[in-house]
Short mmCIF file of C-alpha atoms in Angstrom, two decimals:
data_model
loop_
_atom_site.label_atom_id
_atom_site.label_comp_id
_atom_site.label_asym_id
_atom_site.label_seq_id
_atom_site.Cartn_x
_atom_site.Cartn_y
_atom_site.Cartn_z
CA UNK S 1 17.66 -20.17 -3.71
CA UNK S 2 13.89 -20.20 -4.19
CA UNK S 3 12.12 -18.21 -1.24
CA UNK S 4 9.10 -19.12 -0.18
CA UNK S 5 7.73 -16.77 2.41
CA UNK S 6 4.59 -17.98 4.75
CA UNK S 7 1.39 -16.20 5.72
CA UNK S 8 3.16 -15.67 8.79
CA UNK S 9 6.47 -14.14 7.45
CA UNK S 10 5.14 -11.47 5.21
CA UNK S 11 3.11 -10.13 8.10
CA UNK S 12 6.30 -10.50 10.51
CA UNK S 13 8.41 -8.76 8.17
CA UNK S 14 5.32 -5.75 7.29
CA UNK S 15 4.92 -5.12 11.23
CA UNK S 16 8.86 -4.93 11.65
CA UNK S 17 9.48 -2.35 8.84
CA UNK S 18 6.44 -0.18 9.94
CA UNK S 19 8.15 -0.87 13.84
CA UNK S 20 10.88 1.79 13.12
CA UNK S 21 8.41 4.15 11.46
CA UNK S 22 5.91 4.44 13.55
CA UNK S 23 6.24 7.87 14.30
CA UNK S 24 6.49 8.58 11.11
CA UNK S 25 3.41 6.62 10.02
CA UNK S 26 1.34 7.91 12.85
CA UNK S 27 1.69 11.63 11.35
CA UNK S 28 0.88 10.53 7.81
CA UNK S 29 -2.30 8.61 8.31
CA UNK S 30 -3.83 12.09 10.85
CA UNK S 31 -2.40 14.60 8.09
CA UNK S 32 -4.52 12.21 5.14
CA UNK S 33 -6.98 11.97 7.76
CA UNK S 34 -7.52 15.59 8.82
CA UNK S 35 -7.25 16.38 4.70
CA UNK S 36 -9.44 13.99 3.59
CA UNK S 37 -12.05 14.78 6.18
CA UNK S 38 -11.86 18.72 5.49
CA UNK S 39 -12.32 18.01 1.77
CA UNK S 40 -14.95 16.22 2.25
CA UNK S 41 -16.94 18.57 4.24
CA UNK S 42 -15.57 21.51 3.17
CA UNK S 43 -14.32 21.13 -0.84
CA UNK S 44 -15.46 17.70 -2.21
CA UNK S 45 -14.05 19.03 -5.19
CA UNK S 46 -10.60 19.05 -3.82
CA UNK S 47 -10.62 15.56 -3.39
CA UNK S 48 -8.40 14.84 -6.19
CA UNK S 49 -5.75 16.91 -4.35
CA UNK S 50 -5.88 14.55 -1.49
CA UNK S 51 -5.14 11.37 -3.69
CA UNK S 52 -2.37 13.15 -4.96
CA UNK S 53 -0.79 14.12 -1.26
CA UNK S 54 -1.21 10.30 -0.59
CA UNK S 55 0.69 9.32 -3.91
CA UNK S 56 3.32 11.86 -3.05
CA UNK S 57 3.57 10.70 0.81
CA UNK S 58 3.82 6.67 -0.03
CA UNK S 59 6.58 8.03 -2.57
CA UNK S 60 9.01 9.66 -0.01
CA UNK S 61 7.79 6.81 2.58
CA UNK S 62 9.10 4.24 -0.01
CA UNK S 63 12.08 6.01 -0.77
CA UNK S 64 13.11 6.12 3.30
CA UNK S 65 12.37 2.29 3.59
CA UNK S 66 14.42 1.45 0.30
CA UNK S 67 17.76 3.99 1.24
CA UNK S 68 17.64 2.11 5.00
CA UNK S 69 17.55 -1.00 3.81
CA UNK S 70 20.19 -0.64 1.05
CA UNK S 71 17.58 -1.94 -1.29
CA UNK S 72 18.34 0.10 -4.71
CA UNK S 73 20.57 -1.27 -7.17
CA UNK S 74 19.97 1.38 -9.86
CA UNK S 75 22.11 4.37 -9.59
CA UNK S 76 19.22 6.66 -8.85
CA UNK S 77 15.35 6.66 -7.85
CA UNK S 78 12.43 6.30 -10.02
CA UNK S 79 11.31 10.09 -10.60
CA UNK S 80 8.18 10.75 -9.18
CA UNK S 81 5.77 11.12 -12.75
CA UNK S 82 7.07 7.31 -13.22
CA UNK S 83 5.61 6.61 -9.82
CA UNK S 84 2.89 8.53 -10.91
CA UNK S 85 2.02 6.46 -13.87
CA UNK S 86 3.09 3.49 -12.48
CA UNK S 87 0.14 3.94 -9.40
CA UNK S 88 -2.16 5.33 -12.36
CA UNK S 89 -1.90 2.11 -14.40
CA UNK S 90 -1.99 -0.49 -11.31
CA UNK S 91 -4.43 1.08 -9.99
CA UNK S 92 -6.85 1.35 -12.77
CA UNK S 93 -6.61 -2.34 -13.68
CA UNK S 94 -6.54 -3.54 -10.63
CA UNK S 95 -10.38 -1.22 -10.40
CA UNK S 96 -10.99 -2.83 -13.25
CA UNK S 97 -10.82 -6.35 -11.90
CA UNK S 98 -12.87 -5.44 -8.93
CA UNK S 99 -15.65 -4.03 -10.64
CA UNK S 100 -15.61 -7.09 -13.52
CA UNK S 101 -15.87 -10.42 -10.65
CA UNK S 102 -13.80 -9.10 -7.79
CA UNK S 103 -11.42 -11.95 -7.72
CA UNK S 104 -9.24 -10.38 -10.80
CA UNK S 105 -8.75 -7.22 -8.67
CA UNK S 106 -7.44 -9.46 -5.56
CA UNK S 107 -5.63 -11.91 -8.22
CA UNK S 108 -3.94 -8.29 -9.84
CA UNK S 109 -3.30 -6.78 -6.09
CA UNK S 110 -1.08 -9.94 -5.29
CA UNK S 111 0.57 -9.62 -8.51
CA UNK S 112 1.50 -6.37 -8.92
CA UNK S 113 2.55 -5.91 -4.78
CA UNK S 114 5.76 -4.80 -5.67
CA UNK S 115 5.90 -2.86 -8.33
CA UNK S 116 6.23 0.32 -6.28
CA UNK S 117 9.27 -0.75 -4.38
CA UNK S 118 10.79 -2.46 -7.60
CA UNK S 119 9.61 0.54 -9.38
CA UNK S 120 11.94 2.81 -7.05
CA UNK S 121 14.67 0.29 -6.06
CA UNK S 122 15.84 -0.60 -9.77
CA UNK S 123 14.28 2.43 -11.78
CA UNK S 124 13.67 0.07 -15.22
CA UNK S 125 10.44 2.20 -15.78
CA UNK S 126 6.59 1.18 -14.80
CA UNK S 127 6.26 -1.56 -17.76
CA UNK S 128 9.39 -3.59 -16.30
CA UNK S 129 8.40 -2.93 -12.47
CA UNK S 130 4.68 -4.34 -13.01
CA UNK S 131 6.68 -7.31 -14.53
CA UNK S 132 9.26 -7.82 -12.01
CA UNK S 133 6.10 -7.94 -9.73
CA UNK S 134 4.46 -10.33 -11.66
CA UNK S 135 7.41 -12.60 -11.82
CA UNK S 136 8.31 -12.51 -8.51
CA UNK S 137 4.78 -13.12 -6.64
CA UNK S 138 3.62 -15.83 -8.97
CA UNK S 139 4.18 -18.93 -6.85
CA UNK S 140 3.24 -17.04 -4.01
CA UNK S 141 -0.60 -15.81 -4.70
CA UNK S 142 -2.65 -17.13 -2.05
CA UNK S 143 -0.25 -16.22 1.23
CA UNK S 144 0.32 -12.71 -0.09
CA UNK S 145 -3.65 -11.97 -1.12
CA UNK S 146 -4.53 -13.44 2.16
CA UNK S 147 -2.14 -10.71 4.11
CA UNK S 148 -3.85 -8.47 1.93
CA UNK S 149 -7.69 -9.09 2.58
CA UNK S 150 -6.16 -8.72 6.31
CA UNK S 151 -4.92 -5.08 5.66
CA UNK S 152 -7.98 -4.37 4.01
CA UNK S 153 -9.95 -5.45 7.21
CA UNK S 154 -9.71 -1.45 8.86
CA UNK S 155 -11.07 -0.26 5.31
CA UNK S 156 -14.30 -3.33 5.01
CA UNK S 157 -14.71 -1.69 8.84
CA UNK S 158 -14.93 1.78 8.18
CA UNK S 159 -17.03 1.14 5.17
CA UNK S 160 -19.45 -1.15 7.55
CA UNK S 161 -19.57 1.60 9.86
CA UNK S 162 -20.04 4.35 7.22
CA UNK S 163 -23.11 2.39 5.97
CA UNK S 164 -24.80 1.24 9.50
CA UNK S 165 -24.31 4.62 11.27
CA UNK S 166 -24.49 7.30 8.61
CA UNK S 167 -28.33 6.95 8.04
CA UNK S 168 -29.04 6.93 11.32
CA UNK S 169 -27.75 10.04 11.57
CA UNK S 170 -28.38 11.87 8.72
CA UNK S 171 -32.09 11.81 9.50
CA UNK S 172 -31.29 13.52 13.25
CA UNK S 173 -30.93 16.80 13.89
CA UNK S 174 -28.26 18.75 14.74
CA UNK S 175 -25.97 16.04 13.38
CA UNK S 176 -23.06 18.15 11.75
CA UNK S 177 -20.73 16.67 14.40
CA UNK S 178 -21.70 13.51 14.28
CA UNK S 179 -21.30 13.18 10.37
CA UNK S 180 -17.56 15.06 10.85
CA UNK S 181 -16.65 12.18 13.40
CA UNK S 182 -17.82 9.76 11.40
CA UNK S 183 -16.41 10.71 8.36
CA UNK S 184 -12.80 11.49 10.33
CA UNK S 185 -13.21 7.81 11.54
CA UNK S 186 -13.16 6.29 8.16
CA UNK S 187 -10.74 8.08 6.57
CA UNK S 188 -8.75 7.27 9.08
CA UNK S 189 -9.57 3.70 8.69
CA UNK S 190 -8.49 3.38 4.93
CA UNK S 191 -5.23 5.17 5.63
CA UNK S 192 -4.40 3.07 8.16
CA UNK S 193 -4.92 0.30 5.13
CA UNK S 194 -3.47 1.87 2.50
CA UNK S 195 -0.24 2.83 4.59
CA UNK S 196 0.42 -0.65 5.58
CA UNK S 197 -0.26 -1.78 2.25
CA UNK S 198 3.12 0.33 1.08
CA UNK S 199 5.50 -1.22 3.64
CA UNK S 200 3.37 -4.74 2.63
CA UNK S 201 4.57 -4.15 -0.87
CA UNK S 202 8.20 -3.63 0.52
CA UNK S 203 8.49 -6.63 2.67
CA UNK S 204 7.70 -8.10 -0.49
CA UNK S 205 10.27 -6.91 -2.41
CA UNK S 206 12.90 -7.32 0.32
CA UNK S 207 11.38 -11.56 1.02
CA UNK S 208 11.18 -12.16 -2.73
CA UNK S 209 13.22 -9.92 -5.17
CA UNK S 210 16.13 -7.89 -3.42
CA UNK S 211 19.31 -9.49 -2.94
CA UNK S 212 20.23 -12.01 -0.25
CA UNK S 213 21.83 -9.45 1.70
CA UNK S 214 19.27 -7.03 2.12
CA UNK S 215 16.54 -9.43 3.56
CA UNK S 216 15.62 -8.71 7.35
CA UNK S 217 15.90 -11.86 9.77
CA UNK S 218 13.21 -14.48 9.94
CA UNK S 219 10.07 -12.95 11.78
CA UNK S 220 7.56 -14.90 12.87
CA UNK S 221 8.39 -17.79 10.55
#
């Protein structure tokens, strides 16, 4: 049976998996947060390490959603350096498409939603998971980039506020605190938009690729 999920449904289904990790999710956006800030501040150069601690956390997080939901049909999990490459790839092209005319980087984001939790869930390796991903979102572009330019809203915020308020300050004095706060603020911001773009990327997997069984109720259909 072909599913077509609305606008409506792949935000329903997002909000309820993140619903029963909210705790969870909570304490991995402040850790990022608190990390990301002190690196910047403290070690830009440790930056990298931060990416990596992000990588690592949506791994495990992905992992949880997948075992709870029964979603894996492969014996095992995806090791983590397939995950690796997998986010190294996606990633790059997907940079790649913003920096060319934006709308290949939003077409590419839709496409390849999935490919983490397909990735994990049926451990065929990174070339078959970006596939899967591909196959599976094709008739259903424009609903899933529009959830996406919604979770992207906290990130086009703290970006906004970055740029408005941080030359303001930087020509006060005294404004060491201000600049921390700030900077805490918009970290904060794009891990609150890249977390909910991992459970995103599951609801997608569970509307549109996992079997019938699996699939949570209709939520706000």
């Amino acid at each position: 049976m072909d599913r077509r999920p609305s606008f409506n449904e792949l935000i329903g289904t997002t909000f309820s998996l993140m619903s029963g990790d909210l705790a969870v999710i909570l304490c991995v956006i402040a850790a990022l947060t608190i990390g990301a800030t002190y690196t910047d501040i403290a070690a830009p150069m440790a930056g990298l390490a931060i990416g990596i601690a992000a990588l690592v956390a949506e791994y495990y997080l992905l992992r949880r959603l997948i075992d709870r939901y029964e979603l894996r049909s492969a014996d095992r999990f995806a090791g983590f350096g397939s995950f690796f490459i997998l986010g190294l790839i996606t990633g790059l092209g997907i940079a790649l498409g913003f920096v060319l005319l934006i709308v290949p980087g939003i077409y590419l984001s839709a496409r390849w939603s999935m490919a983490g939790p397909a990735l994990l869930a049926e451990n065929e390796g990174s070339g078959e998971a970006m596939r899967r991903s591909a196959d599976a979102t094709r008739d259903h572009i424009l609903p899933i980039a529009l959830v996406w330019a919604l979770i992207a809203l906290p990130l086009v915020a703290g970006a906004l506020l970055i740029n408005g308020l941080g030359t303001m300050v930087a020509n006060a004095e005294g404004n060491g605190g201000t600049i921390v706060a700030l900077d805490a603020v918009f970290n904060a911001l794009i891990y609150v938009s890249q977390v909910t773009s991992w459970y995103f990327g599951v609801a997608i997997y569970q509307l549109l690729a996992a079997p019938a069984e699996t699939q949570l109720g209709p939520v706000f259909a």
